[in-house]
Coordinates of C-alpha atoms and ligand atoms in Angstrom, one line a residue:
M1 CA 0.0 -0.1 0.3
G2 CA 3.2 2.0 1.3
N3 CA 1.8 6.3 1.0
P4 CA 0.7 7.2 -2.7
L5 CA 1.4 10.4 -2.1
Y6 CA 4.4 10.9 -0.9
D7 CA 5.2 8.0 -2.8
R8 CA 4.4 9.7 -6.3
L9 CA 5.7 13.6 -5.2
F10 CA 8.5 12.9 -3.1
G11 CA 9.9 9.8 -3.1
I12 CA 10.2 9.9 -6.9
H13 CA 12.9 11.8 -6.3
A14 CA 15.5 10.0 -3.3
G15 CA 18.6 10.6 -4.0
K16 CA 18.5 13.4 -6.8
D17 CA 20.9 16.1 -6.5
T18 CA 18.7 17.5 -9.6
A19 CA 18.0 21.5 -8.8
F20 CA 14.6 21.6 -6.7
L21 CA 14.5 25.5 -5.3
S22 CA 16.1 28.3 -6.2
L23 CA 15.6 31.2 -4.1
A24 CA 15.5 34.7 -4.9
D25 CA 18.9 35.5 -3.5
G26 CA 20.5 32.6 -5.9
Q27 CA 20.7 30.0 -3.4
T28 CA 19.3 26.4 -4.3
L29 CA 17.9 23.1 -2.9
T30 CA 18.4 19.9 -5.3
H31 CA 15.8 17.3 -4.2
A32 CA 17.6 15.3 -1.9
E33 CA 18.6 18.2 0.0
F34 CA 14.8 19.0 0.3
L35 CA 13.5 15.5 1.0
D36 CA 16.5 14.8 3.6
M37 CA 14.8 18.7 5.0
A38 CA 11.1 17.2 5.1
A39 CA 12.4 14.0 6.6
R40 CA 14.0 15.5 9.3
I41 CA 10.7 17.6 11.0
A42 CA 8.9 14.5 10.0
N43 CA 11.1 13.0 12.3
A44 CA 10.5 16.2 14.3
L45 CA 6.7 15.8 14.1
A46 CA 6.8 12.2 15.5
G47 CA 8.8 13.4 18.2
L48 CA 5.9 15.4 19.3
E49 CA 3.9 12.4 18.9
L50 CA 1.7 13.1 16.4
E51 CA -0.1 9.9 14.9
P52 CA -1.5 9.6 11.7
G53 CA -4.8 11.6 11.1
D54 CA -3.5 14.3 13.3
R55 CA -4.4 18.1 12.4
V56 CA -1.4 20.1 11.5
A57 CA -2.3 23.9 11.8
A58 CA 0.6 26.2 9.9
Q59 CA 0.7 29.8 9.8
V60 CA 4.2 30.1 8.2
E61 CA 5.4 32.7 5.8
K62 CA 6.3 31.1 2.7
S63 CA 10.1 29.5 2.3
P64 CA 12.2 26.3 1.3
E65 CA 11.1 24.7 5.3
A66 CA 7.6 26.1 5.3
L67 CA 7.3 23.5 2.1
A68 CA 9.2 20.9 3.6
L69 CA 6.5 20.8 6.1
Y70 CA 3.8 19.6 3.7
A71 CA 6.4 17.1 2.4
A72 CA 6.9 15.8 6.1
C73 CA 3.4 15.9 6.9
V74 CA 2.6 14.2 3.9
Q75 CA 5.1 11.8 4.6
A76 CA 4.3 10.9 8.4
G77 CA 0.8 10.3 7.8
L78 CA -0.3 14.3 9.2
I79 CA -3.6 15.9 7.9
F80 CA -2.2 19.3 6.6
L81 CA -3.8 22.6 7.2
P82 CA -2.4 25.6 6.0
L83 CA -3.4 29.3 7.3
N84 CA -3.5 32.8 5.2
T85 CA -1.0 34.3 6.9
G86 CA -2.7 37.7 6.9
Y87 CA -5.1 36.3 10.0
T88 CA -6.1 37.4 12.7
V89 CA -5.5 35.3 16.3
Q90 CA -9.6 35.7 16.1
E91 CA -10.0 34.2 12.9
L92 CA -6.8 31.6 14.0
D93 CA -9.4 30.7 17.3
Y94 CA -11.9 29.0 14.8
F95 CA -9.6 27.4 12.6
I96 CA -7.6 25.7 15.5
E97 CA -10.9 24.8 17.2
N98 CA -13.2 23.5 14.8
S99 CA -10.2 21.2 13.5
G100 CA -9.1 20.1 16.6
A101 CA -5.9 20.5 15.7
A102 CA -3.0 19.0 17.5
L103 CA 0.0 21.1 16.4
V104 CA -0.1 24.5 15.6
I105 CA 2.5 25.9 14.0
C106 CA 3.2 29.7 13.7
D107 CA 5.8 32.6 13.3
A108 CA 7.9 33.5 16.2
R109 CA 6.0 37.0 16.5
N110 CA 2.1 35.7 16.9
E111 CA 3.5 33.2 19.5
A112 CA 2.7 35.6 22.2
G113 CA -1.4 35.8 20.9
L114 CA -1.3 31.8 19.9
T115 CA -0.5 30.3 23.2
P116 CA -3.3 31.1 24.7
V117 CA -5.2 29.8 22.0
A118 CA -3.7 26.7 21.4
R119 CA -3.8 26.0 25.3
T120 CA -7.2 26.3 25.4
H121 CA -7.7 23.6 22.4
K122 CA -5.0 21.1 23.9
A123 CA -3.0 21.5 20.8
R124 CA 0.9 22.3 21.1
L125 CA 2.5 24.9 19.7
E126 CA 5.7 25.5 18.0
T127 CA 7.6 27.7 15.7
L128 CA 8.7 28.7 11.8
N129 CA 10.3 31.8 11.1
A130 CA 10.4 32.8 7.6
D131 CA 14.3 32.8 7.2
G132 CA 13.2 29.0 8.5
S133 CA 14.4 29.6 12.4
G134 CA 12.3 28.6 14.8
S135 CA 11.9 25.6 17.6
L136 CA 10.7 23.0 14.5
T137 CA 13.4 22.8 12.8
R138 CA 15.9 23.4 16.0
R139 CA 13.8 20.2 17.2
A140 CA 14.5 18.8 12.7
L141 CA 18.2 19.5 13.3
G142 CA 19.4 17.0 15.5
M143 CA 17.0 14.5 13.3
L144 CA 17.9 11.6 11.3
S145 CA 17.4 12.6 7.6
A146 CA 15.2 9.4 6.8
F147 CA 11.4 8.7 8.2
E148 CA 9.6 5.3 6.9
P149 CA 6.7 6.9 5.3
A150 CA 3.4 6.7 7.1
R151 CA 1.3 3.8 5.5
R152 CA -1.4 5.1 3.6
S153 CA -4.0 4.7 1.3
E154 CA -5.7 7.4 -1.6
D155 CA -8.8 7.4 0.2
D156 CA -7.1 8.9 3.3
L157 CA -7.1 12.7 3.9
A158 CA -3.9 14.7 3.0
A159 CA -4.8 18.2 4.1
L160 CA -8.1 20.0 5.4
L161 CA -8.2 23.6 3.3
Y162 CA -10.6 26.1 4.8
T163 CA -13.0 28.1 2.7
S164 CA -15.3 30.9 4.0
G165 CA -19.1 30.0 3.8
T166 CA -22.4 31.9 2.9
T167 CA -23.2 31.6 6.5
G168 CA -20.4 33.8 7.3
R169 CA -18.4 30.2 9.1
S170 CA -15.4 28.6 7.5
K171 CA -15.9 24.6 6.5
G172 CA -12.6 22.4 6.2
A173 CA -12.5 20.9 2.6
M174 CA -11.5 17.5 3.0
L175 CA -9.0 16.4 0.5
T176 CA -7.4 12.9 0.4
Q177 CA -4.2 11.7 -1.1
G178 CA -6.2 10.3 -4.2
N179 CA -8.0 14.3 -4.8
L180 CA -4.6 15.4 -4.9
L181 CA -2.3 13.0 -6.8
S182 CA -5.2 12.5 -9.6
N183 CA -6.1 16.2 -10.1
A184 CA -1.5 17.2 -10.5
E185 CA -1.2 13.9 -12.7
T186 CA -3.7 15.0 -15.2
L187 CA -2.5 18.4 -15.1
V188 CA 1.2 17.5 -16.0
Q189 CA 0.0 15.8 -18.8
D190 CA -2.6 18.4 -19.9
W191 CA -0.2 21.0 -19.5
R192 CA 2.7 19.2 -20.9
F193 CA 5.1 20.1 -17.9
T194 CA 8.1 17.9 -17.9
E195 CA 11.6 17.5 -15.6
S196 CA 13.5 20.8 -18.0
D197 CA 10.5 23.1 -16.9
V198 CA 10.9 25.8 -14.4
L199 CA 8.3 27.2 -12.6
L200 CA 8.1 30.5 -12.0
H201 CA 6.5 30.3 -8.5
A202 CA 5.3 33.7 -6.3
L203 CA 2.3 32.8 -5.2
P204 CA 1.3 31.6 -1.6
I205 CA 1.3 28.5 -0.5
F206 CA -1.8 28.5 1.8
H207 CA -4.0 28.2 -1.3
T208 CA -5.4 25.3 -3.2
H209 CA -3.1 27.4 -6.1
G210 CA 0.3 28.2 -5.2
L211 CA 0.2 24.7 -3.1
F212 CA -1.2 21.7 -5.0
V213 CA -2.0 22.9 -8.7
A214 CA 2.0 24.6 -8.6
T215 CA 3.9 22.6 -6.7
N216 CA 2.6 19.5 -7.0
I217 CA 2.8 19.9 -10.4
V218 CA 6.2 20.1 -10.2
L219 CA 7.2 17.5 -8.1
A220 CA 5.2 15.1 -9.6
S221 CA 7.0 16.1 -13.1
G222 CA 10.2 16.3 -11.9
G223 CA 11.0 20.2 -12.9
S224 CA 11.8 23.1 -10.7
M225 CA 10.8 26.1 -9.0
I226 CA 12.1 29.6 -8.6
F227 CA 10.3 29.9 -5.9
L228 CA 9.6 33.6 -4.3
P229 CA 8.6 34.8 -1.0
R230 CA 6.0 36.8 -2.5
F231 CA 4.9 38.4 -5.7
D232 CA 7.1 41.5 -6.4
L233 CA 7.8 42.8 -9.7
D234 CA 11.5 43.3 -9.8
D235 CA 12.4 40.3 -9.2
M236 CA 9.5 38.4 -11.3
L237 CA 11.3 40.4 -14.6
R238 CA 14.6 39.8 -12.9
L239 CA 14.1 36.2 -12.6
M240 CA 11.3 35.2 -15.6
P241 CA 13.9 34.9 -18.6
Q242 CA 14.7 31.6 -16.6
A243 CA 11.9 29.9 -16.6
T244 CA 10.0 28.5 -18.5
T245 CA 6.1 28.7 -17.0
M246 CA 4.6 30.9 -14.6
M247 CA 1.0 30.5 -12.8
G248 CA -0.9 33.6 -11.1
V249 CA -3.8 35.0 -10.7
P250 CA -5.2 37.8 -12.2
T251 CA -4.1 40.5 -10.8
F252 CA 0.1 39.4 -11.8
Y253 CA -1.1 39.7 -15.0
T254 CA -2.3 42.8 -14.6
R255 CA 0.8 44.0 -12.3
L256 CA 3.6 42.6 -14.8
L257 CA 2.1 44.5 -17.9
G258 CA 1.8 48.0 -15.5
D259 CA 5.3 48.0 -16.3
D260 CA 7.0 48.9 -19.4
R261 CA 10.4 46.6 -18.5
F262 CA 7.9 43.5 -19.4
T263 CA 8.8 42.9 -22.5
R264 CA 8.6 40.6 -25.3
D265 CA 12.4 39.4 -25.4
L266 CA 12.0 38.7 -21.2
S267 CA 9.3 36.4 -21.9
Q268 CA 11.5 34.5 -24.4
R269 CA 11.9 31.8 -22.9
M270 CA 9.2 30.9 -21.7
R271 CA 6.9 27.9 -22.8
L272 CA 3.5 28.6 -20.7
F273 CA 1.6 31.5 -18.7
I274 CA -1.5 30.1 -16.3
S275 CA -3.9 32.3 -15.2
G276 CA -6.2 31.8 -12.5
S277 CA -8.3 31.8 -9.2
A278 CA -10.9 35.1 -9.9
P279 CA -11.9 35.7 -13.5
L280 CA -9.1 36.9 -16.4
L281 CA -10.5 39.7 -18.5
A282 CA -10.7 39.1 -21.8
E283 CA -8.8 42.8 -22.6
T284 CA -5.6 41.8 -20.1
H285 CA -5.5 38.0 -22.7
V286 CA -5.6 40.8 -25.2
Q287 CA -3.1 42.8 -24.2
F288 CA -0.9 40.0 -23.0
E289 CA -0.7 38.6 -26.4
D290 CA 0.2 41.6 -28.2
R291 CA 3.0 42.5 -25.5
T292 CA 4.5 39.1 -25.2
G293 CA 3.1 36.9 -28.2
H294 CA 1.6 34.6 -25.7
R295 CA -1.8 33.4 -25.2
I296 CA -2.4 33.0 -21.4
L297 CA -4.3 29.7 -20.5
E298 CA -7.0 30.0 -18.5
R299 CA -8.3 27.2 -15.9
Y300 CA -11.1 27.2 -13.7
G301 CA -11.0 25.3 -10.1
L302 CA -12.1 25.7 -6.2
T303 CA -11.2 24.8 -3.1
E304 CA -13.0 21.9 -3.0
T305 CA -11.8 20.2 -6.0
N306 CA -8.9 21.5 -7.1
M307 CA -8.7 22.2 -10.8
N308 CA -11.6 21.1 -13.7
T309 CA -11.2 22.8 -16.6
S310 CA -9.2 24.5 -18.5
N311 CA -8.0 26.1 -22.2
P312 CA -6.3 23.3 -24.5
Y313 CA -2.9 23.5 -24.6
D314 CA -2.5 22.7 -28.2
G315 CA -4.9 25.0 -29.6
D316 CA -7.2 27.9 -29.0
R317 CA -6.5 29.5 -26.2
R318 CA -10.0 31.9 -25.8
A319 CA -10.6 35.0 -23.9
G320 CA -13.0 35.2 -21.6
T321 CA -13.5 31.4 -20.7
V322 CA -11.6 28.7 -19.0
G323 CA -11.6 26.1 -20.9
F324 CA -13.0 22.5 -21.4
P325 CA -13.4 19.9 -18.4
L326 CA -10.6 18.2 -17.7
P327 CA -10.5 14.6 -18.9
S328 CA -11.3 13.0 -15.7
V329 CA -13.9 15.7 -14.9
D330 CA -17.7 15.4 -16.0
L331 CA -19.6 18.7 -15.1
K332 CA -22.8 20.3 -16.1
V333 CA -24.8 23.2 -15.9
T334 CA -28.0 22.8 -14.1
H335 CA -31.0 24.6 -13.1
P336 CA -30.3 26.1 -9.4
E337 CA -33.5 25.3 -8.3
T338 CA -34.0 22.2 -9.7
G339 CA -30.7 20.5 -10.5
E340 CA -32.0 19.3 -14.1
V341 CA -29.6 19.7 -16.5
L342 CA -30.1 22.9 -18.7
P343 CA -30.1 22.9 -22.9
E344 CA -25.9 23.7 -24.4
G345 CA -25.8 27.7 -24.0
E346 CA -28.4 27.9 -21.3
I347 CA -26.5 29.7 -18.0
G348 CA -27.1 27.7 -14.8
M349 CA -24.9 26.0 -11.9
I350 CA -22.0 24.5 -12.7
E351 CA -21.2 21.1 -11.2
V352 CA -19.0 18.7 -11.0
R353 CA -18.0 15.2 -10.3
G354 CA -14.1 13.3 -10.6
P355 CA -11.2 12.3 -8.6
N356 CA -10.6 15.8 -7.4
V357 CA -13.9 16.1 -5.7
F358 CA -13.1 16.4 -2.0
Q359 CA -14.9 14.1 0.6
G360 CA -17.1 16.5 2.1
Y361 CA -16.7 19.3 4.9
W362 CA -15.0 18.5 8.4
Q363 CA -17.4 17.6 10.6
M364 CA -20.1 19.5 9.3
P365 CA -22.8 16.7 7.2
E366 CA -25.4 19.3 6.6
K367 CA -22.8 21.5 5.0
T368 CA -21.7 18.6 3.1
A369 CA -24.8 17.1 2.1
A370 CA -25.7 20.7 0.6
E371 CA -23.3 21.3 -1.8
L372 CA -22.3 17.8 -2.4
R373 CA -24.6 15.3 -4.1
E374 CA -25.1 11.9 -3.4
D375 CA -24.2 10.9 -7.2
G376 CA -20.7 12.3 -6.9
F377 CA -21.9 16.2 -8.2
F378 CA -20.8 19.2 -6.6
V379 CA -22.3 22.2 -6.5
T380 CA -19.8 24.6 -7.2
G381 CA -21.9 28.1 -6.9
D382 CA -20.8 29.2 -10.0
L383 CA -23.0 30.0 -12.7
G384 CA -21.6 29.7 -16.0
R385 CA -23.1 28.5 -19.7
I386 CA -20.9 25.9 -22.1
D387 CA -21.0 27.1 -25.9
E388 CA -21.2 25.6 -28.7
D389 CA -18.1 24.7 -29.3
G390 CA -17.4 23.1 -25.4
Y391 CA -15.7 25.8 -24.0
V392 CA -17.3 26.6 -20.7
H393 CA -17.7 30.3 -19.6
I394 CA -18.0 31.7 -15.9
V395 CA -20.8 34.3 -16.3
G396 CA -21.1 35.3 -12.2
R397 CA -22.0 34.2 -9.3
D398 CA -24.3 31.9 -7.2
K399 CA -22.8 32.3 -3.7
D400 CA -22.4 36.1 -2.2
L401 CA -18.7 36.0 -2.6
I402 CA -16.0 38.7 -3.7
I403 CA -12.6 37.6 -5.0
S404 CA -9.6 40.1 -4.2
G405 CA -6.1 39.7 -5.8
G406 CA -7.2 35.6 -5.5
Y407 CA -8.1 36.0 -1.9
N408 CA -11.7 34.9 -1.6
I409 CA -13.9 36.6 0.9
Y410 CA -17.3 36.4 2.2
P411 CA -19.3 39.6 2.7
K412 CA -21.9 37.7 5.1
E413 CA -18.7 37.4 7.7
I414 CA -18.1 41.2 7.9
E415 CA -21.6 41.9 7.4
L416 CA -21.8 40.2 10.9
L417 CA -19.5 41.8 12.5
L418 CA -20.5 45.2 10.9
D419 CA -23.9 44.8 12.5
A420 CA -22.9 43.8 15.8
Q421 CA -21.1 47.3 15.5
P422 CA -22.9 49.9 18.0
G423 CA -25.2 52.3 16.3
V424 CA -25.2 49.9 13.1
L425 CA -28.5 48.9 12.3
E426 CA -27.9 46.9 9.5
S427 CA -24.8 46.8 6.6
A428 CA -24.3 45.1 3.2
V429 CA -20.4 44.2 1.9
I430 CA -20.3 44.4 -2.0
G431 CA -18.1 44.4 -4.4
V432 CA -16.8 46.8 -6.6
P433 CA -14.3 46.7 -9.5
H434 CA -11.4 47.4 -8.7
P435 CA -7.9 48.0 -11.0
D436 CA -5.0 46.3 -9.5
F437 CA -7.2 43.2 -7.4
G438 CA -10.4 42.7 -9.9
E439 CA -12.9 43.5 -7.2
T440 CA -12.8 45.3 -3.5
P441 CA -15.1 44.8 -0.6
V442 CA -17.1 48.1 0.4
G443 CA -19.4 47.9 3.6
I444 CA -22.8 49.7 3.0
L445 CA -23.7 50.7 7.2
I446 CA -27.4 51.7 7.9
P447 CA -27.6 53.2 11.3
E448 CA -29.9 52.7 13.8
P449 CA -32.3 55.6 14.1
G450 CA -31.6 58.6 15.3
Q451 CA -27.6 57.4 15.5
T452 CA -24.2 58.2 14.1
P453 CA -22.3 55.6 14.1
D454 CA -18.1 56.2 14.9
I455 CA -16.7 55.0 11.1
T456 CA -13.3 55.2 12.6
A457 CA -13.7 53.4 15.9
I458 CA -15.8 50.3 13.5
A459 CA -12.8 50.3 11.1
D460 CA -10.7 50.0 13.6
T461 CA -12.5 46.6 15.2
V462 CA -12.3 45.4 11.6
R463 CA -8.6 46.1 11.2
E464 CA -8.3 43.7 14.9
A465 CA -10.7 41.2 14.1
L466 CA -10.3 40.0 10.0
A467 CA -7.0 39.7 7.9
R468 CA -6.5 42.4 5.7
F469 CA -7.7 41.5 2.6
K470 CA -10.8 41.4 4.1
H471 CA -11.2 44.8 5.4
P472 CA -13.5 47.0 3.3
R473 CA -11.8 49.5 1.5
Q474 CA -14.2 52.2 2.6
L475 CA -17.3 52.7 4.5
I476 CA -20.6 54.6 3.7
L477 CA -23.4 56.0 5.6
L478 CA -26.8 55.2 3.9
D479 CA -30.8 55.8 5.2
E480 CA -31.6 52.4 4.1
L481 CA -31.0 49.4 1.6
P482 CA -32.2 48.7 -1.4
R483 CA -35.2 46.1 -1.1
N484 CA -37.4 44.0 -3.4
T485 CA -41.0 43.1 -2.7
M486 CA -39.5 39.8 -0.7
G487 CA -37.4 42.0 1.4
K488 CA -34.6 40.9 0.0
V489 CA -31.0 43.3 -0.5
Q490 CA -30.5 44.1 -4.0
K491 CA -26.5 44.1 -3.7
N492 CA -26.6 44.9 -7.5
L493 CA -28.0 48.2 -7.5
L494 CA -25.4 49.0 -4.6
R495 CA -22.7 47.2 -6.8
D496 CA -24.0 49.8 -9.9
R497 CA -24.3 52.9 -7.6
Y498 CA -20.4 52.0 -6.0
E499 CA -18.6 51.1 -9.4
Y500 CA -16.6 53.8 -10.1
L501 CA -15.5 54.4 -6.3
F502 CA -11.8 52.7 -7.6
C503 CA -11.7 53.1 -11.3
E504 CA -9.6 55.5 -12.4
A505 CA -11.0 58.5 -14.2
Ligands
LIG1 C1 -2.5 41.6 -0.2 N1 -3.5 42.7 0.2 C2 -4.9 42.5 -0.1 C3 -4.3 41.4 -0.9 N2 -3.2 41.2 -0.9 N3 -5.4 43.6 -0.3 C4 -6.9 42.5 -1.0 N4 -7.2 41.6 -1.4 C5 -5.4 41.1 -1.9 N5 -5.5 39.7 -2.8 C6 -3.2 44.0 1.3 C7 -2.1 44.0 2.2 O1 -2.1 43.3 3.0 C8 -1.5 45.2 1.8 O2 -2.1 46.2 3.0 C9 -2.5 45.9 0.7 O3 -3.4 45.1 0.2 C10 -1.3 46.2 -0.5 O4 -0.5 44.9 -0.5 P1 0.2 44.5 -1.9 O5 1.8 44.7 -1.2 O6 -0.1 45.7 -2.9 O7 -0.2 43.0 -2.1 P2 1.0 41.8 -2.2 O8 2.0 41.7 -1.0 O9 1.3 42.1 -3.7 O10 0.3 41.1 -3.0 C11 -1.2 41.1 -3.9 C12 -1.1 39.4 -4.4 C13 -1.5 38.7 -3.1 C14 -2.3 39.8 -5.9 C15 0.3 39.5 -5.2 O11 -3.1 39.1 -2.8 C16 -1.2 37.5 -3.7 O12 -0.7 35.9 -4.1 N6 -2.9 36.9 -4.3 C17 -2.7 35.5 -4.4 C18 -4.3 34.8 -4.0 C19 -3.6 33.7 -4.3 O13 -2.9 32.6 -4.6 N7 -5.7 33.0 -4.6 C20 -5.6 31.7 -4.8 C21 -6.6 30.9 -4.0 S1 -6.9 29.7 -4.4 P3 -1.2 47.2 3.8 O14 -2.3 47.5 4.7 O15 -0.4 47.6 3.3 O16 -2.4 48.8 2.5 C22 -8.3 29.6 -5.4 C23 -8.3 27.9 -6.4 C24 -8.2 28.4 -7.7 O17 -9.0 29.9 -6.0 O18 -8.7 28.1 -8.6 O19 -6.9 28.5 -8.0
LIG2 P1 -11.5 29.9 -3.8 O1 -12.8 28.4 -2.7 O2 -10.6 30.0 -2.8 O3 -11.3 28.2 -4.0 O4 -12.1 30.2 -5.2 C1 -12.9 29.5 -5.8 C2 -13.6 29.9 -6.6 O5 -12.7 30.9 -7.8 C3 -14.1 29.6 -7.9 O6 -16.3 29.0 -7.2 C4 -14.5 30.4 -8.9 O7 -15.8 31.5 -8.3 C5 -13.2 31.4 -8.5 N1 -12.5 31.1 -9.8 C6 -11.3 30.1 -9.6 N2 -11.1 30.0 -11.0 C7 -11.3 31.1 -12.1 C8 -11.4 31.8 -13.5 N3 -10.5 31.3 -14.2 N4 -12.6 32.4 -13.6 C9 -13.5 33.2 -12.5 N5 -13.8 32.5 -11.4 C10 -12.3 31.6 -11.4

């Protein structure tokens, strides 16, 4: 039985002195060095008396050690739970409690804040810093660089990734080894990844895109990565000539295009640019081709499913579409209320089924039942249509969701907080167009009769409670919210009214 995910992504590179990671400062790590690091960490985790199936919650900056922690969890059969580095202590408290994490790993600068949280939820706490130092790596240093992988099957859970819900509570998507492997192996074929590829990796590694789509594919194909801590335009321009592929959210592409140093010459060695996590504007696709001669390949996925569709590697990559269902994925467009399959071309709910689809939400059977049908189809909450050539178009969302720079923001979570503030009767959070992030949240506040809510104090409370990327970029006072005859807030009217806020004149 072995440990399929470890064996097929990591174990295959044992003893290889081929390049795996190269860092912004020119340092490199071979596959063998990376596996040694991972095995030492796996030994350190085992020394903390963790058992296969335990959850390891990690809020750590991107570094080779952070990636080795993922490998170590797979090797030791632990369930990896990566967390956005922007989350506040209040947000982390929920994830730690809900997942029942046995171990929390954080940056030393957050240790004081998280110590009481970990204690309350009976989790151990270790540190791992951006430079690779910390109590976890100190433990790992004295360990052996070999670790017998825990026996696992493709049905065992490998990761728990939290995704927010429309009710304001985050849900842990349970992903098995088989979910991750099947998707990685399909994408290696579909996008023609080989061991000669060098991926320019500037995405965070706490989400599906940077961790599974990017890293798993490079591992499965035996290629290497230029592994940058974050998207920095100067680094991207400096290092692109050494790369062959890049994956990014649309903001990466608009930022590159916004800089005159980004030229056709610079991208000459590149064979593939991939975009996803948010809609890529057709105009960005066109401008990118004009500037570089490359047609961006857009694909579509979710935390719950990894990747579902992709534009073709060979063939027409159509702007404004997300291409065709991947070979192992069934995709249908259904009536949002009845679930009936709609005729070709009609807009409806996108549902997907395949070996990539998750197992449900951690300890939330009702939420799982509401979104994952008994026949295996997952109801994505995205609205789309399939055109006469078979291309899938995402045309909107049935779920109330804002995507800012590739991060999902659920208005409900912010509204619950705003509604609870002194002097606020009710609120509505809407997404408005933003030139850099695509969309950004704006909060509309309705005062209680005779009250004037203190906007500055409210903004301070929001800062304390929520990660920076969720902060409304503006809070606006209004007398009342527009409602339809059923009493439902008409957010579309609010979006129309405020769409100009961040648009360039
Ligand atoms: C950073 N900030 C953001 C933000 N990222 N605010 C809103 N939305 C974001 N996405 C904050 C910063 O904290 C900062 O706050 C201010 O905005 C400006 O920061 P910046 O320096 O301009 O941002 P930067 O650090 O460069 O980050 C922007 C970014 C980054 C787009 C490069 O957000 C990013 O890497 N996004 C990728 C997200 C991703 O991987 N999504 C995949 C999800 S998986 P202040 O206070 O300093 O002004 C998924 C499935 C699938 O969706 O299909 O892939
Ligand atoms: P997440 O929950 O962070 O995984 O985000 C998944 C959501 O991102 C999907 O439900 C879509 O709404 C959106 N998404 C991902 N890729 C694309 C894309 N190429 N075009 C439009 N939306 C996308």
